[in-house]
mmCIF file of C-alpha atoms in Angstrom:
data_model
loop_
_atom_site.group_PDB
_atom_site.id
_atom_site.type_symbol
_atom_site.label_atom_id
_atom_site.label_comp_id
_atom_site.label_asym_id
_atom_site.label_seq_id
_atom_site.Cartn_x
_atom_site.Cartn_y
_atom_site.Cartn_z
ATOM 1 C CA MET Y 1 75.318 25.384 -10.683
ATOM 2 C CA SER Y 2 76.285 22.693 -8.247
ATOM 3 C CA PHE Y 3 74.246 24.355 -5.531
ATOM 4 C CA LYS Y 4 71.212 24.506 -7.784
ATOM 5 C CA GLN Y 5 71.572 20.825 -8.652
ATOM 6 C CA SER Y 6 71.871 19.827 -5.016
ATOM 7 C CA SER Y 7 68.859 21.946 -4.149
ATOM 8 C CA THR Y 8 66.847 20.326 -6.887
ATOM 9 C CA LEU Y 9 67.937 16.883 -5.808
ATOM 10 C CA HIS Y 10 67.145 17.696 -2.211
ATOM 11 C CA SER Y 11 63.663 18.877 -3.097
ATOM 12 C CA LEU Y 12 63.086 15.780 -5.192
ATOM 13 C CA LEU Y 13 64.093 13.564 -2.338
ATOM 14 C CA ILE Y 14 61.759 15.384 0.010
ATOM 15 C CA ASP Y 15 58.906 15.090 -2.510
ATOM 16 C CA ASP Y 16 59.561 11.387 -2.977
ATOM 17 C CA ILE Y 17 59.609 10.797 0.737
ATOM 18 C CA LEU Y 18 56.358 12.646 1.208
ATOM 19 C CA LEU Y 19 54.778 10.790 -1.674
ATOM 20 C CA ASN Y 20 55.886 7.487 -0.227
ATOM 21 C CA VAL Y 21 54.455 8.400 3.169
ATOM 22 C CA PHE Y 22 51.088 9.384 1.686
ATOM 23 C CA GLU Y 23 51.056 6.303 -0.503
ATOM 24 C CA PHE Y 24 51.766 4.103 2.508
ATOM 25 C CA LEU Y 25 49.002 5.743 4.507
ATOM 26 C CA GLU Y 26 46.539 5.353 1.660
ATOM 27 C CA ARG Y 27 47.402 1.713 1.125
ATOM 28 C CA SER Y 28 47.160 1.073 4.826
ATOM 29 C CA TYR Y 29 43.715 2.629 4.917
ATOM 30 C CA VAL Y 30 42.578 0.618 1.902
ATOM 31 C CA LEU Y 31 43.955 -2.636 3.300
ATOM 32 C CA ASP Y 32 42.340 -1.990 6.658
ATOM 33 C CA THR Y 33 38.997 -1.211 5.042
ATOM 34 C CA ILE Y 34 39.120 -4.297 2.826
ATOM 35 C CA SER Y 35 40.132 -6.462 5.772
ATOM 36 C CA LEU Y 36 37.266 -5.147 7.896
ATOM 37 C CA THR Y 37 34.798 -5.573 5.054
ATOM 38 C CA CYS Y 38 35.939 -9.163 4.476
ATOM 39 C CA LYS Y 39 35.553 -9.850 8.165
ATOM 40 C CA TYR Y 40 31.929 -8.684 8.199
ATOM 41 C CA LEU Y 41 31.129 -10.385 4.903
ATOM 42 C CA ASN Y 42 32.535 -13.645 6.243
ATOM 43 C CA LYS Y 43 30.400 -13.266 9.377
ATOM 44 C CA LEU Y 44 27.368 -12.440 7.268
ATOM 45 C CA CYS Y 45 27.865 -15.526 5.099
ATOM 46 C CA HIS Y 46 28.197 -17.881 8.055
ATOM 47 C CA GLN Y 47 25.684 -16.194 10.318
ATOM 48 C CA PRO Y 48 23.100 -14.578 7.994
ATOM 49 C CA TYR Y 49 21.357 -11.485 9.249
ATOM 50 C CA ASN Y 50 17.644 -12.039 9.804
ATOM 51 C CA TYR Y 51 16.151 -9.920 7.035
ATOM 52 C CA ASN Y 52 12.358 -10.127 7.241
ATOM 53 C CA ARG Y 53 11.051 -8.602 3.985
ATOM 54 C CA LEU Y 54 11.770 -10.353 0.688
ATOM 55 C CA VAL Y 55 10.844 -9.049 -2.767
ATOM 56 C CA TRP Y 56 10.199 -11.944 -5.164
ATOM 57 C CA THR Y 57 9.814 -10.983 -8.818
ATOM 58 C CA PHE Y 58 9.377 -13.584 -11.556
ATOM 59 C CA SER Y 59 11.696 -12.076 -14.155
ATOM 60 C CA GLU Y 60 14.934 -13.213 -15.756
ATOM 61 C CA GLN Y 61 16.689 -10.040 -14.714
ATOM 62 C CA TYR Y 62 15.763 -10.459 -11.055
ATOM 63 C CA TYR Y 63 16.093 -14.248 -10.905
ATOM 64 C CA GLU Y 64 19.890 -14.364 -10.536
ATOM 65 C CA LYS Y 65 19.805 -11.676 -7.855
ATOM 66 C CA LEU Y 66 17.083 -13.596 -6.013
ATOM 67 C CA LYS Y 67 19.211 -16.742 -5.919
ATOM 68 C CA ARG Y 68 22.067 -14.788 -4.353
ATOM 69 C CA ILE Y 69 20.085 -13.010 -1.646
ATOM 70 C CA LYS Y 70 17.645 -15.745 -0.562
ATOM 71 C CA PRO Y 71 20.053 -17.438 1.884
ATOM 72 C CA TYR Y 72 20.207 -14.255 3.960
ATOM 73 C CA TYR Y 73 16.453 -14.286 4.648
ATOM 74 C CA THR Y 74 16.388 -16.830 7.434
ATOM 75 C CA LYS Y 75 13.340 -15.467 9.260
ATOM 76 C CA VAL Y 76 11.375 -13.757 6.518
ATOM 77 C CA GLN Y 77 8.023 -12.353 7.668
ATOM 78 C CA THR Y 78 6.837 -10.537 4.531
ATOM 79 C CA ILE Y 79 7.055 -11.524 0.875
ATOM 80 C CA GLU Y 80 6.203 -9.059 -1.877
ATOM 81 C CA MET Y 81 5.565 -11.191 -4.942
ATOM 82 C CA SER Y 82 5.020 -9.907 -8.463
ATOM 83 C CA ASP Y 83 4.866 -11.621 -11.814
ATOM 84 C CA SER Y 84 6.915 -9.659 -14.311
ATOM 85 C CA ASN Y 85 5.295 -7.409 -16.918
ATOM 86 C CA LYS Y 86 6.862 -9.758 -19.460
ATOM 87 C CA PHE Y 87 4.474 -12.448 -18.276
ATOM 88 C CA ILE Y 88 1.407 -10.472 -19.322
ATOM 89 C CA GLU Y 89 1.213 -12.670 -22.416
ATOM 90 C CA SER Y 90 2.590 -15.863 -20.867
ATOM 91 C CA ILE Y 91 2.262 -17.726 -17.610
ATOM 92 C CA ILE Y 92 5.094 -18.154 -15.128
ATOM 93 C CA PRO Y 93 7.223 -21.246 -15.892
ATOM 94 C CA GLU Y 94 6.276 -24.193 -13.685
ATOM 95 C CA LYS Y 95 9.826 -24.542 -12.358
ATOM 96 C CA ARG Y 96 9.753 -20.991 -11.004
ATOM 97 C CA SER Y 97 6.326 -21.512 -9.448
ATOM 98 C CA ILE Y 98 7.460 -24.692 -7.717
ATOM 99 C CA GLU Y 99 10.528 -22.898 -6.349
ATOM 100 C CA PHE Y 100 8.387 -20.124 -4.895
ATOM 101 C CA ILE Y 101 5.906 -22.550 -3.309
ATOM 102 C CA GLU Y 102 8.759 -24.573 -1.812
ATOM 103 C CA TYR Y 103 10.215 -21.429 -0.267
ATOM 104 C CA LEU Y 104 6.774 -20.458 1.025
ATOM 105 C CA THR Y 105 6.326 -23.923 2.528
ATOM 106 C CA ASN Y 106 9.743 -23.939 4.208
ATOM 107 C CA HIS Y 107 9.139 -20.525 5.809
ATOM 108 C CA LYS Y 108 5.400 -20.675 6.512
ATOM 109 C CA ASP Y 109 6.012 -20.615 10.266
ATOM 110 C CA THR Y 110 7.554 -17.132 10.056
ATOM 111 C CA ILE Y 111 5.762 -15.625 7.043
ATOM 112 C CA LYS Y 112 2.824 -13.566 8.282
ATOM 113 C CA ARG Y 113 2.226 -11.262 5.320
ATOM 114 C CA LEU Y 114 1.959 -11.706 1.549
ATOM 115 C CA ASP Y 115 1.697 -8.893 -1.006
ATOM 116 C CA LEU Y 116 0.652 -10.415 -4.336
ATOM 117 C CA ASN Y 117 0.741 -8.357 -7.519
ATOM 118 C CA PHE Y 118 -0.565 -10.119 -10.634
ATOM 119 C CA ASN Y 119 -0.233 -8.707 -14.145
ATOM 120 C CA ARG Y 120 -2.203 -11.544 -15.695
ATOM 121 C CA ASN Y 121 -4.130 -14.705 -14.897
ATOM 122 C CA GLN Y 122 -1.902 -16.879 -12.684
ATOM 123 C CA ILE Y 123 -4.704 -19.005 -11.300
ATOM 124 C CA GLU Y 124 -2.660 -22.169 -10.725
ATOM 125 C CA LEU Y 125 0.016 -20.273 -8.826
ATOM 126 C CA LEU Y 126 -2.615 -18.520 -6.684
ATOM 127 C CA LYS Y 127 -4.245 -21.872 -5.818
ATOM 128 C CA LYS Y 128 -0.915 -23.235 -4.599
ATOM 129 C CA ILE Y 129 -0.192 -20.084 -2.594
ATOM 130 C CA ILE Y 130 -3.571 -20.305 -0.870
ATOM 131 C CA GLU Y 131 -3.160 -24.003 -0.116
ATOM 132 C CA THR Y 132 0.270 -23.391 1.404
ATOM 133 C CA SER Y 133 -0.473 -20.307 3.508
ATOM 134 C CA LYS Y 134 -4.187 -20.528 4.376
ATOM 135 C CA ASP Y 135 -3.570 -21.755 7.941
ATOM 136 C CA SER Y 136 -0.823 -19.324 8.966
ATOM 137 C CA LEU Y 137 -1.155 -16.055 7.027
ATOM 138 C CA GLN Y 138 -2.281 -12.965 8.977
ATOM 139 C CA GLU Y 139 -1.972 -10.189 6.388
ATOM 140 C CA LEU Y 140 -2.794 -10.398 2.692
ATOM 141 C CA SER Y 141 -2.667 -7.872 -0.124
ATOM 142 C CA ILE Y 142 -3.863 -8.791 -3.626
ATOM 143 C CA CYS Y 143 -3.538 -6.511 -6.627
ATOM 144 C CA ILE Y 144 -5.223 -7.600 -9.882
ATOM 145 C CA PHE Y 145 -6.025 -5.000 -12.518
ATOM 146 C CA ILE Y 146 -5.916 -6.675 -15.921
ATOM 147 C CA ASP Y 147 -7.949 -9.895 -15.702
ATOM 148 C CA THR Y 148 -11.487 -9.396 -14.345
ATOM 149 C CA GLU Y 149 -12.346 -13.111 -14.160
ATOM 150 C CA PHE Y 150 -9.133 -13.837 -12.302
ATOM 151 C CA ALA Y 151 -9.993 -11.045 -9.842
ATOM 152 C CA LYS Y 152 -13.403 -12.623 -9.230
ATOM 153 C CA PHE Y 153 -11.773 -16.003 -8.619
ATOM 154 C CA ALA Y 154 -9.249 -14.489 -6.205
ATOM 155 C CA CYS Y 155 -12.042 -12.819 -4.227
ATOM 156 C CA SER Y 156 -13.972 -16.082 -4.045
ATOM 157 C CA GLN Y 157 -10.962 -17.794 -2.421
ATOM 158 C CA LEU Y 158 -10.475 -15.264 0.388
ATOM 159 C CA ASN Y 159 -12.731 -17.211 2.745
ATOM 160 C CA THR Y 160 -10.130 -19.992 2.721
ATOM 161 C CA PHE Y 161 -7.772 -18.005 4.952
ATOM 162 C CA LYS Y 162 -8.512 -18.758 8.592
ATOM 163 C CA HIS Y 163 -6.434 -16.194 10.491
ATOM 164 C CA LEU Y 164 -6.487 -13.036 8.380
ATOM 165 C CA LYS Y 165 -6.306 -9.803 10.372
ATOM 166 C CA VAL Y 166 -5.486 -7.451 7.492
ATOM 167 C CA LEU Y 167 -6.892 -7.638 3.950
ATOM 168 C CA LYS Y 168 -5.993 -5.231 1.173
ATOM 169 C CA LEU Y 169 -7.834 -5.738 -2.096
ATOM 170 C CA ILE Y 170 -6.913 -3.767 -5.220
ATOM 171 C CA VAL Y 171 -8.957 -4.802 -8.240
ATOM 172 C CA SER Y 172 -10.248 -3.211 -11.414
ATOM 173 C CA ASN Y 173 -13.422 -1.101 -11.238
ATOM 174 C CA SER Y 174 -14.875 -3.443 -13.838
ATOM 175 C CA VAL Y 175 -15.479 -5.922 -11.011
ATOM 176 C CA GLN Y 176 -18.776 -4.930 -9.418
ATOM 177 C CA ALA Y 177 -18.802 -4.189 -5.706
ATOM 178 C CA ASP Y 178 -21.582 -6.667 -4.899
ATOM 179 C CA ILE Y 179 -19.523 -9.528 -6.393
ATOM 180 C CA ILE Y 180 -16.523 -8.631 -4.230
ATOM 181 C CA LEU Y 181 -18.620 -8.163 -1.099
ATOM 182 C CA SER Y 182 -20.417 -11.474 -1.574
ATOM 183 C CA ALA Y 183 -17.084 -13.233 -1.991
ATOM 184 C CA CYS Y 184 -15.576 -11.481 1.046
ATOM 185 C CA GLU Y 185 -18.592 -11.641 3.363
ATOM 186 C CA GLN Y 186 -17.403 -14.645 5.344
ATOM 187 C CA VAL Y 187 -13.878 -13.341 5.886
ATOM 188 C CA LEU Y 188 -15.237 -9.880 6.795
ATOM 189 C CA ASN Y 189 -17.266 -11.461 9.577
ATOM 190 C CA ASN Y 190 -14.809 -14.085 10.776
ATOM 191 C CA GLY Y 191 -14.353 -12.240 14.068
ATOM 192 C CA ILE Y 192 -10.624 -11.799 13.414
ATOM 193 C CA LEU Y 193 -10.272 -9.358 10.515
ATOM 194 C CA GLN Y 194 -9.462 -5.834 11.717
ATOM 195 C CA THR Y 195 -8.440 -4.008 8.531
ATOM 196 C CA PHE Y 196 -10.176 -4.031 5.143
ATOM 197 C CA ASN Y 197 -8.668 -1.698 2.562
ATOM 198 C CA SER Y 198 -10.150 -1.968 -0.900
ATOM 199 C CA THR Y 199 -10.642 -0.135 -4.161
ATOM 200 C CA ILE Y 200 -14.238 -1.270 -4.549
ATOM 201 C CA LEU Y 201 -16.570 1.482 -5.717
ATOM 202 C CA LEU Y 202 -20.069 1.534 -4.241
ATOM 203 C CA ARG Y 203 -21.898 2.842 -7.317
ATOM 204 C CA THR Y 204 -25.535 2.076 -6.641
ATOM 205 C CA GLU Y 205 -28.023 1.964 -3.778
ATOM 206 C CA ASN Y 206 -27.839 -1.850 -3.826
ATOM 207 C CA HIS Y 207 -24.043 -1.728 -3.528
ATOM 208 C CA ILE Y 208 -24.249 0.536 -0.484
ATOM 209 C CA GLN Y 209 -26.918 -1.620 1.153
ATOM 210 C CA ARG Y 210 -24.835 -4.758 0.544
ATOM 211 C CA PHE Y 211 -21.769 -3.041 2.004
ATOM 212 C CA ILE Y 212 -23.689 -2.132 5.160
ATOM 213 C CA GLU Y 213 -24.943 -5.703 5.557
ATOM 214 C CA CYS Y 214 -21.432 -7.125 5.199
ATOM 215 C CA ILE Y 215 -19.579 -4.937 7.678
ATOM 216 C CA LEU Y 216 -22.249 -3.880 10.192
ATOM 217 C CA LYS Y 217 -21.515 -6.788 12.552
ATOM 218 C CA SER Y 218 -17.851 -7.140 11.676
ATOM 219 C CA THR Y 219 -14.888 -6.547 13.979
ATOM 220 C CA LEU Y 220 -13.278 -4.175 11.467
ATOM 221 C CA LYS Y 221 -11.369 -1.272 12.982
ATOM 222 C CA ASN Y 222 -9.924 0.148 9.760
ATOM 223 C CA ILE Y 223 -11.872 0.520 6.513
ATOM 224 C CA SER Y 224 -11.011 1.994 3.137
ATOM 225 C CA PHE Y 225 -13.412 2.168 0.151
ATOM 226 C CA SER Y 226 -14.814 4.378 -2.631
ATOM 227 C CA LEU Y 227 -18.333 5.803 -2.669
ATOM 228 C CA ASN Y 228 -20.557 7.354 -5.319
ATOM 229 C CA CYS Y 229 -22.578 9.949 -3.384
ATOM 230 C CA GLU Y 230 -25.455 10.269 -5.881
ATOM 231 C CA PRO Y 231 -27.572 7.367 -4.482
ATOM 232 C CA LEU Y 232 -27.351 8.950 -1.001
ATOM 233 C CA ILE Y 233 -28.462 12.439 -1.987
ATOM 234 C CA GLY Y 234 -32.032 12.786 -0.745
ATOM 235 C CA ASN Y 235 -31.984 9.230 0.664
ATOM 236 C CA ASN Y 236 -31.642 10.068 4.360
ATOM 237 C CA GLU Y 237 -32.598 6.584 5.526
ATOM 238 C CA LEU Y 238 -29.787 4.869 3.623
ATOM 239 C CA LEU Y 239 -27.326 7.618 4.565
ATOM 240 C CA SER Y 240 -28.192 7.196 8.253
ATOM 241 C CA LYS Y 241 -27.600 3.437 7.999
ATOM 242 C CA LEU Y 242 -24.212 3.990 6.387
ATOM 243 C CA ILE Y 243 -23.178 6.535 9.043
ATOM 244 C CA GLN Y 244 -24.286 4.180 11.814
ATOM 245 C CA CYS Y 245 -22.352 1.348 10.179
ATOM 246 C CA LEU Y 246 -19.152 3.416 9.909
ATOM 247 C CA SER Y 247 -19.502 4.677 13.486
ATOM 248 C CA PHE Y 248 -19.610 1.226 15.030
ATOM 249 C CA GLY Y 249 -16.242 0.685 16.743
ATOM 250 C CA ARG Y 250 -14.128 2.051 13.884
ATOM 251 C CA ILE Y 251 -10.695 3.592 14.386
ATOM 252 C CA ASN Y 252 -9.583 4.637 10.903
ATOM 253 C CA VAL Y 253 -11.939 5.292 7.984
ATOM 254 C CA ASN Y 254 -10.657 6.362 4.562
ATOM 255 C CA ILE Y 255 -13.214 7.239 1.878
ATOM 256 C CA LYS Y 256 -12.871 8.269 -1.738
ATOM 257 C CA LEU Y 257 -15.962 10.284 -2.660
ATOM 258 C CA PHE Y 258 -17.370 10.772 -6.147
ATOM 259 C CA ASN Y 259 -20.035 13.308 -7.170
ATOM 260 C CA VAL Y 260 -20.239 15.332 -3.950
ATOM 261 C CA ASN Y 261 -22.921 18.012 -4.361
ATOM 262 C CA SER Y 262 -22.528 20.180 -1.266
ATOM 263 C CA ILE Y 263 -20.624 20.935 1.918
ATOM 264 C CA GLU Y 264 -23.817 20.139 3.785
ATOM 265 C CA PHE Y 265 -23.662 16.561 2.480
ATOM 266 C CA LEU Y 266 -20.074 16.164 3.716
ATOM 267 C CA ASN Y 267 -21.079 17.426 7.153
ATOM 268 C CA LYS Y 268 -23.543 14.534 7.468
ATOM 269 C CA PHE Y 269 -20.477 12.394 8.213
ATOM 270 C CA LYS Y 270 -19.586 14.490 11.262
ATOM 271 C CA PRO Y 271 -20.755 11.798 13.764
ATOM 272 C CA VAL Y 272 -18.361 9.333 12.132
ATOM 273 C CA SER Y 273 -15.464 11.791 12.238
ATOM 274 C CA GLU Y 274 -16.048 12.484 15.939
ATOM 275 C CA ILE Y 275 -15.864 8.802 16.865
ATOM 276 C CA CYS Y 276 -12.982 7.725 14.622
ATOM 277 C CA LYS Y 277 -9.362 8.348 15.478
ATOM 278 C CA GLU Y 278 -8.831 9.241 11.810
ATOM 279 C CA PHE Y 279 -11.435 10.039 9.162
ATOM 280 C CA ASN Y 280 -9.609 10.803 5.935
ATOM 281 C CA ILE Y 281 -11.367 11.996 2.781
ATOM 282 C CA SER Y 282 -10.314 12.104 -0.840
ATOM 283 C CA ILE Y 283 -12.878 13.878 -3.032
ATOM 284 C CA ILE Y 284 -12.569 12.930 -6.677
ATOM 285 C CA THR Y 285 -15.377 15.141 -7.991
ATOM 286 C CA ILE Y 286 -17.242 17.940 -6.211
ATOM 287 C CA ASN Y 287 -19.679 20.488 -7.599
ATOM 288 C CA CYS Y 288 -20.826 23.075 -5.084
ATOM 289 C CA SER Y 289 -20.579 26.813 -4.541
ATOM 290 C CA THR Y 290 -20.278 28.715 -1.273
ATOM 291 C CA PHE Y 291 -22.477 31.410 -2.761
ATOM 292 C CA ASP Y 292 -25.352 28.917 -2.607
ATOM 293 C CA ASN Y 293 -24.330 27.458 0.749
ATOM 294 C CA MET Y 294 -22.085 29.342 3.175
ATOM 295 C CA GLU Y 295 -21.871 26.376 5.566
ATOM 296 C CA SER Y 296 -18.289 25.482 6.493
ATOM 297 C CA LEU Y 297 -16.814 22.011 6.705
ATOM 298 C CA GLN Y 298 -17.289 20.728 10.265
ATOM 299 C CA LEU Y 299 -15.604 17.316 10.129
ATOM 300 C CA CYS Y 300 -13.188 16.317 12.894
ATOM 301 C CA ASN Y 301 -10.047 14.175 12.906
ATOM 302 C CA VAL Y 302 -9.544 14.562 9.157
ATOM 303 C CA TYR Y 303 -5.761 14.391 8.856
ATOM 304 C CA GLU Y 304 -5.654 13.777 5.098
ATOM 305 C CA PHE Y 305 -7.915 15.824 2.853
ATOM 306 C CA SER Y 306 -7.714 16.102 -0.933
ATOM 307 C CA ILE Y 307 -9.871 17.348 -3.793
ATOM 308 C CA GLU Y 308 -9.070 16.141 -7.284
ATOM 309 C CA SER Y 309 -11.455 18.165 -9.433
ATOM 310 C CA GLY Y 310 -14.715 20.096 -9.423
ATOM 311 C CA ASN Y 311 -16.429 23.426 -8.932
ATOM 312 C CA PHE Y 312 -15.416 24.431 -5.429
ATOM 313 C CA THR Y 313 -14.925 28.044 -4.302
ATOM 314 C CA PRO Y 314 -14.177 28.299 -0.595
ATOM 315 C CA ILE Y 315 -14.662 31.966 0.261
ATOM 316 C CA THR Y 316 -14.270 31.056 3.916
ATOM 317 C CA ASN Y 317 -12.053 28.316 5.297
ATOM 318 C CA HIS Y 318 -13.750 25.038 4.377
ATOM 319 C CA LEU Y 319 -10.773 22.874 5.294
ATOM 320 C CA PRO Y 320 -11.034 20.418 8.212
ATOM 321 C CA ILE Y 321 -9.552 21.890 11.370
ATOM 322 C CA HIS Y 322 -7.210 18.930 12.047
ATOM 323 C CA VAL Y 323 -5.894 18.530 8.507
ATOM 324 C CA ARG Y 324 -2.166 17.739 8.254
ATOM 325 C CA ASN Y 325 -1.883 16.540 4.680
ATOM 326 C CA LEU Y 326 -3.705 18.742 2.156
ATOM 327 C CA LYS Y 327 -3.869 18.254 -1.601
ATOM 328 C CA LEU Y 328 -5.864 20.486 -3.954
ATOM 329 C CA ASN Y 329 -5.372 19.848 -7.642
ATOM 330 C CA SER Y 330 -6.103 23.384 -8.856
ATOM 331 C CA ARG Y 331 -5.496 22.510 -12.518
ATOM 332 C CA ASN Y 332 -8.740 20.543 -12.564
ATOM 333 C CA PHE Y 333 -10.913 23.203 -10.943
ATOM 334 C CA ASN Y 334 -13.362 25.371 -12.873
ATOM 335 C CA VAL Y 335 -12.549 28.432 -10.750
ATOM 336 C CA PRO Y 336 -9.599 29.568 -8.615
ATOM 337 C CA ILE Y 337 -9.389 28.299 -5.061
ATOM 338 C CA LEU Y 338 -9.232 30.893 -2.317
ATOM 339 C CA ILE Y 339 -8.226 29.764 1.159
ATOM 340 C CA TYR Y 340 -8.334 32.170 4.090
#
C-alpha cells in the first residue's frame, strides 16, 4: 500500500513539474509576443506608417473608426469617398462635410486620386471638393446613379479640373450621352487626359457622331463606353468614322455592345483590334446564327470576351484567338452553345 501511495505521489509530482514547465513556456511566449506587439504599436503611434489609400464613408458606424485611423495616413494619395446609404433621404451634416474638406485641403499636395460615390444629391459637398482639388487632382472617379440632375451638374463641372489624366464616369443611363459628351468635351481635349472610362450609352446616330467629334483629336489612350449597334448597321460611312476614331493612337479599348446582328459586323472592328494593345468586348445582346453566316470571329488582342444573352450558335470556334478571360452566360441563350 505504501509503495502504491509513493508511486502515486511520485507521478503527481512529475505531472505537476511538467505542467509548471509547460505553463512557464506558454506564459513566456505570450509575454514575449505582447512585448513585441507593444513595441511595434508604440513605434507605429509615434512614427505612423505612410498608408496611401483612405476609405472615407459618411456613416455613424464608420465615423468612430475613421477618427482612429486618420492619423496613420500621413501621405495619403487616394481617397475613396462615399455618402452612406442612410443619407439617401438626407444630406450629409455640415460638420462632417467641413471635416472632409479640411482633410482634403491639408493633404492636397499628396492626394492625386479621388473616387466619389454619391447615393443622393450632395451638390454643396461636390462644389467644395472641386474647389479644393481642381488644381492638383490627376485621377477622378465619379459614381452617381440615383439623381439625374445631380449627375448632369457633376458632368458640367469636370472642365474645372486642370490636370486630370484619368476620368472614370459612372452615371445612370437616364442621362443622355450627348449631354455628358458636351459637358466633358473640354476636359477630353485638354491635351492631358489619357483615360476615359464611362458608362455612357451611344444609342443614336447623333450620339455616335458627337462621340467621334469629342474624342477624334484627343490624347486618349484608354477608352471605355457602351454602343448600340443598330444605328451602324448599313451605315458604312458612320461605322468607318468610328473605326478610324478608335484606331487613332489608342492602347486599350473596352466596348459594351448592344444589338449585335452578325459576326460579320463584329469583324468590321478588326483594324481597331490590330492596332490596340487590348480590345476587349462585352456583348450584351446578340442575334445571329452560323447557319446563315459561317464567318468566324477574326478580332485580335481581345483578352476579355463575354456574351450576356442572345441567339448565338457557334458551330465552329468563334472565340477571339487571344482571349484569356471568357464569360458566356448560357442561361440567357435561346440555344445551347457549342465550342470546338
